[in-house]
Amino acid sequence: MDQFKMPYFYNYPPYFTLQPVKDTRDKQVQLWKELILKYCKNYKIFIINLDEEFPLFVNSSIERKLSHEARELFLGALVTEGKAEWLDKGHRKCLILWRTITDWANLILHFVKENGFEDGVMTLDEIRTGDETRGTDIAGIDRTVLIKALRVLEQRGKAAMFKGTSADDEGVKFSA
Amino acid sequence: MRRRPGIAGLQTAATNRNQFRTLGEDVAKARTESMKEQLSVFRTQLEDFARKHKNDIKKSPAFRAQFHAMCQKIGVDPLASNKGFWAELLGIGDFYYELGVQIVDICLATRSHNGGLIDLEELRALLTKRRRASRERITEDDCSRAISKLKALGGGFEVFTVGNRRLVRSVPTELNRDHNQIIEAAQIQGYVTAEDLVSRFSWQMGRVIDALETLMKEGLVMVDDGHADGKRRYWFPCVSTVDVDLDDSAGNTT
């Protein structure tokens, strides 16, 4: 995986404290939003759990870390923008959409057409970790994101999801 | 025996006066003419000089600074107009106009980070980075010269000195003496604490907080509550060198 280059502000201590002046804070939120998306995309991270430590939010080289309030604010700003979704009412777990659900759906559709799965059947696990998708952008996709994307395809009539006897058997039939 | 005044005496006096006047006029005329001649010689020589050293002036920052110093001494401003023979001869006006545009660009691109105050040296470094295509070296002297031309546009572009640094201001913020002293104090570590300032300047806490609040509102200061000692630090982006990625924030404005 590419070494991720942190932006300049990541090593500037005040960016780890919520700024009281509105203009400055707006700028701060903007920078963090961009960084969270880039970081998650680079490391293929889909969920940030606020109850666990997240490496991005701690910079030990300058001995600073984001407060809980700041973390929730930045993620909340992403949610407002449609680039993230809270997975629970208590705002502890956040799904990071560095690629929108629609984009994921299109990506899957593209993959299906490229690889001759137009009428094929795949289990969700196959899509996520199987040989077919290895090396593509789809590999390693989060289960929640995948299901959301497949629902989009369902609505377009390009796919039909079915349930098996257990979660492992969940699958999808494409009709692209 | 004393001669009494007569017609002849008066006439002689009048003739003398006339002769003196004519002589005076002649002298003045000759002087003007020689001045004119000297001026034209001087101008030709200055032009010759500029033409001869055109490349040096463009390429060498030290030579450029000396050339400017010389022009200033004799009361000629090569940047005063883009139309004069200087511009045609040297393109030197263009050089500074180009620099000016790039400076405005950089100031705008970094404004959200530094609140519109930037260290002259950092500005120069960013300029050099941006201009890497053209080989000419840029000095701080060139920067401040270009900025002094920007003043004409209003907008508050100005170079001023705080402590041992020169800062460029691109916002019409009026900083008072307290503010300047605080920025000077912040140059040491990039930040100050209110307690530092109280003990350093023997000011009342209220005065310190007041000044810091103003600087904060202007976007020149960011607070940092994250240090282990629990004391709030006030950081001044304008005195800390950070590698702002211009390509990201400036858009395509080359």
Coordinates of C-alpha atoms in Angstrom, one line a residue, chain B residues 52-198:
Chain B
K52 CA 24.6 46.8 -22.1
H53 CA 23.8 45.2 -18.8
K54 CA 20.2 44.2 -19.6
N55 CA 21.0 40.5 -19.0
D56 CA 22.9 41.2 -15.8
I57 CA 19.9 43.2 -14.5
K58 CA 17.5 40.4 -15.4
K59 CA 19.6 37.5 -14.2
S60 CA 21.6 38.7 -11.2
P61 CA 19.6 39.8 -8.1
A62 CA 22.5 41.6 -6.6
F63 CA 23.1 43.6 -9.7
R64 CA 19.4 44.3 -10.0
A65 CA 19.4 45.7 -6.4
Q66 CA 22.4 47.9 -7.2
F67 CA 20.8 49.2 -10.3
H68 CA 17.7 50.1 -8.4
A69 CA 19.8 51.8 -5.7
M70 CA 21.6 53.8 -8.4
C71 CA 18.3 54.8 -10.1
Q72 CA 16.9 55.9 -6.8
K73 CA 19.9 58.1 -6.1
I74 CA 19.5 60.0 -9.3
G75 CA 15.7 60.2 -8.9
V76 CA 14.7 57.8 -11.7
D77 CA 12.1 55.1 -11.1
P78 CA 12.3 52.4 -13.7
L79 CA 9.1 50.9 -12.4
A80 CA 7.1 54.1 -12.4
S81 CA 5.5 53.4 -15.8
N82 CA 5.2 50.5 -18.0
K83 CA 5.3 52.8 -21.0
G84 CA 8.6 54.5 -20.6
F85 CA 11.8 53.5 -22.3
W86 CA 12.7 51.3 -19.4
A87 CA 9.9 48.9 -20.0
E88 CA 10.7 48.7 -23.7
L89 CA 14.3 48.4 -23.0
L90 CA 14.5 46.0 -20.2
G91 CA 11.1 44.5 -19.8
I92 CA 12.0 45.2 -16.2
G93 CA 8.5 46.5 -15.5
D94 CA 7.0 43.3 -16.7
F95 CA 9.3 41.3 -14.4
Y96 CA 7.9 43.0 -11.3
Y97 CA 4.3 43.0 -12.6
E98 CA 4.6 39.3 -13.1
L99 CA 6.1 38.9 -9.6
G100 CA 3.3 41.0 -8.2
V101 CA 0.6 38.9 -9.7
Q102 CA 2.3 35.8 -8.4
I103 CA 2.6 37.3 -4.9
V104 CA -1.1 38.2 -4.8
D105 CA -1.8 34.6 -5.9
I106 CA 0.3 33.1 -3.1
C107 CA -1.1 35.5 -0.5
L108 CA -4.6 34.5 -1.4
A109 CA -3.8 30.8 -1.5
T110 CA -2.3 30.9 1.9
R111 CA -4.7 33.4 3.5
S112 CA -7.0 30.8 4.9
H113 CA -4.1 29.3 6.7
N114 CA -2.3 32.4 7.9
G115 CA -5.0 35.0 8.1
G116 CA -3.3 37.2 5.5
L117 CA 0.1 37.6 7.1
I118 CA 3.0 35.8 5.7
D119 CA 6.7 35.8 6.4
L120 CA 8.6 37.5 3.6
E121 CA 11.2 34.8 3.5
E122 CA 8.5 32.1 3.2
L123 CA 6.7 34.1 0.5
R124 CA 10.0 34.2 -1.4
A125 CA 10.5 30.5 -1.0
L126 CA 7.0 29.8 -2.3
L127 CA 7.6 32.2 -5.2
T128 CA 10.8 30.4 -6.1
K129 CA 9.0 27.1 -6.0
R130 CA 6.3 28.3 -8.2
R131 CA 8.7 30.0 -10.7
R132 CA 11.0 27.1 -10.9
A133 CA 10.5 27.1 -14.7
S134 CA 12.1 30.5 -15.1
R135 CA 15.7 30.5 -14.0
E136 CA 16.0 33.9 -12.5
R137 CA 16.6 34.0 -8.8
I138 CA 14.3 36.1 -6.7
T139 CA 15.4 38.0 -3.6
E140 CA 13.5 39.5 -0.7
D141 CA 14.4 42.8 -2.2
D142 CA 12.6 41.9 -5.4
C143 CA 9.5 40.8 -3.4
S144 CA 9.3 44.0 -1.4
R145 CA 9.8 46.0 -4.6
A146 CA 6.9 44.2 -6.3
I147 CA 4.8 44.6 -3.3
S148 CA 5.4 48.3 -3.1
K149 CA 4.0 48.5 -6.6
L150 CA 0.9 46.5 -5.4
K151 CA 0.2 49.3 -2.9
A152 CA -1.2 51.3 -5.8
L153 CA -4.0 48.9 -6.1
G154 CA -5.2 49.4 -2.6
G155 CA -6.1 46.1 -0.9
G156 CA -3.6 46.8 1.9
F157 CA -0.5 45.0 0.5
E158 CA 2.4 46.0 2.7
V159 CA 5.7 44.8 4.0
F160 CA 6.4 45.6 7.7
T161 CA 8.9 44.6 10.2
V162 CA 8.2 42.8 13.4
G163 CA 11.2 41.9 15.5
N164 CA 13.8 40.5 13.2
R165 CA 11.3 39.3 10.6
R166 CA 9.6 41.1 7.7
L167 CA 6.0 40.2 7.2
V168 CA 3.8 40.8 4.3
R169 CA 0.3 41.8 5.0
S170 CA -2.4 41.2 2.4
V171 CA -5.4 42.1 4.4
P172 CA -6.3 45.6 5.5
T173 CA -6.0 44.7 9.2
E174 CA -4.7 47.4 11.4
L175 CA -2.3 45.9 13.9
N176 CA -1.5 48.0 16.9
R177 CA 1.7 48.0 19.0
D178 CA 0.5 45.3 21.3
H179 CA -0.3 43.0 18.4
N180 CA 3.1 43.6 16.9
Q181 CA 4.8 42.8 20.1
I182 CA 2.9 39.6 20.6
I183 CA 3.7 38.5 17.1
E184 CA 7.3 39.3 17.8
A185 CA 7.2 37.2 20.9
A186 CA 5.6 34.3 19.0
Q187 CA 8.5 34.2 16.6
I188 CA 10.6 32.3 19.1
Q189 CA 8.6 29.2 19.3
G190 CA 5.7 29.8 16.9
Y191 CA 3.3 30.2 19.7
V192 CA 2.8 32.1 23.0
T193 CA 0.8 31.5 26.1
A194 CA -1.1 34.3 27.9
E195 CA 1.1 33.7 31.0
D196 CA 4.3 34.1 28.9
L197 CA 3.0 37.5 27.6
V198 CA 2.0 38.7 31.1

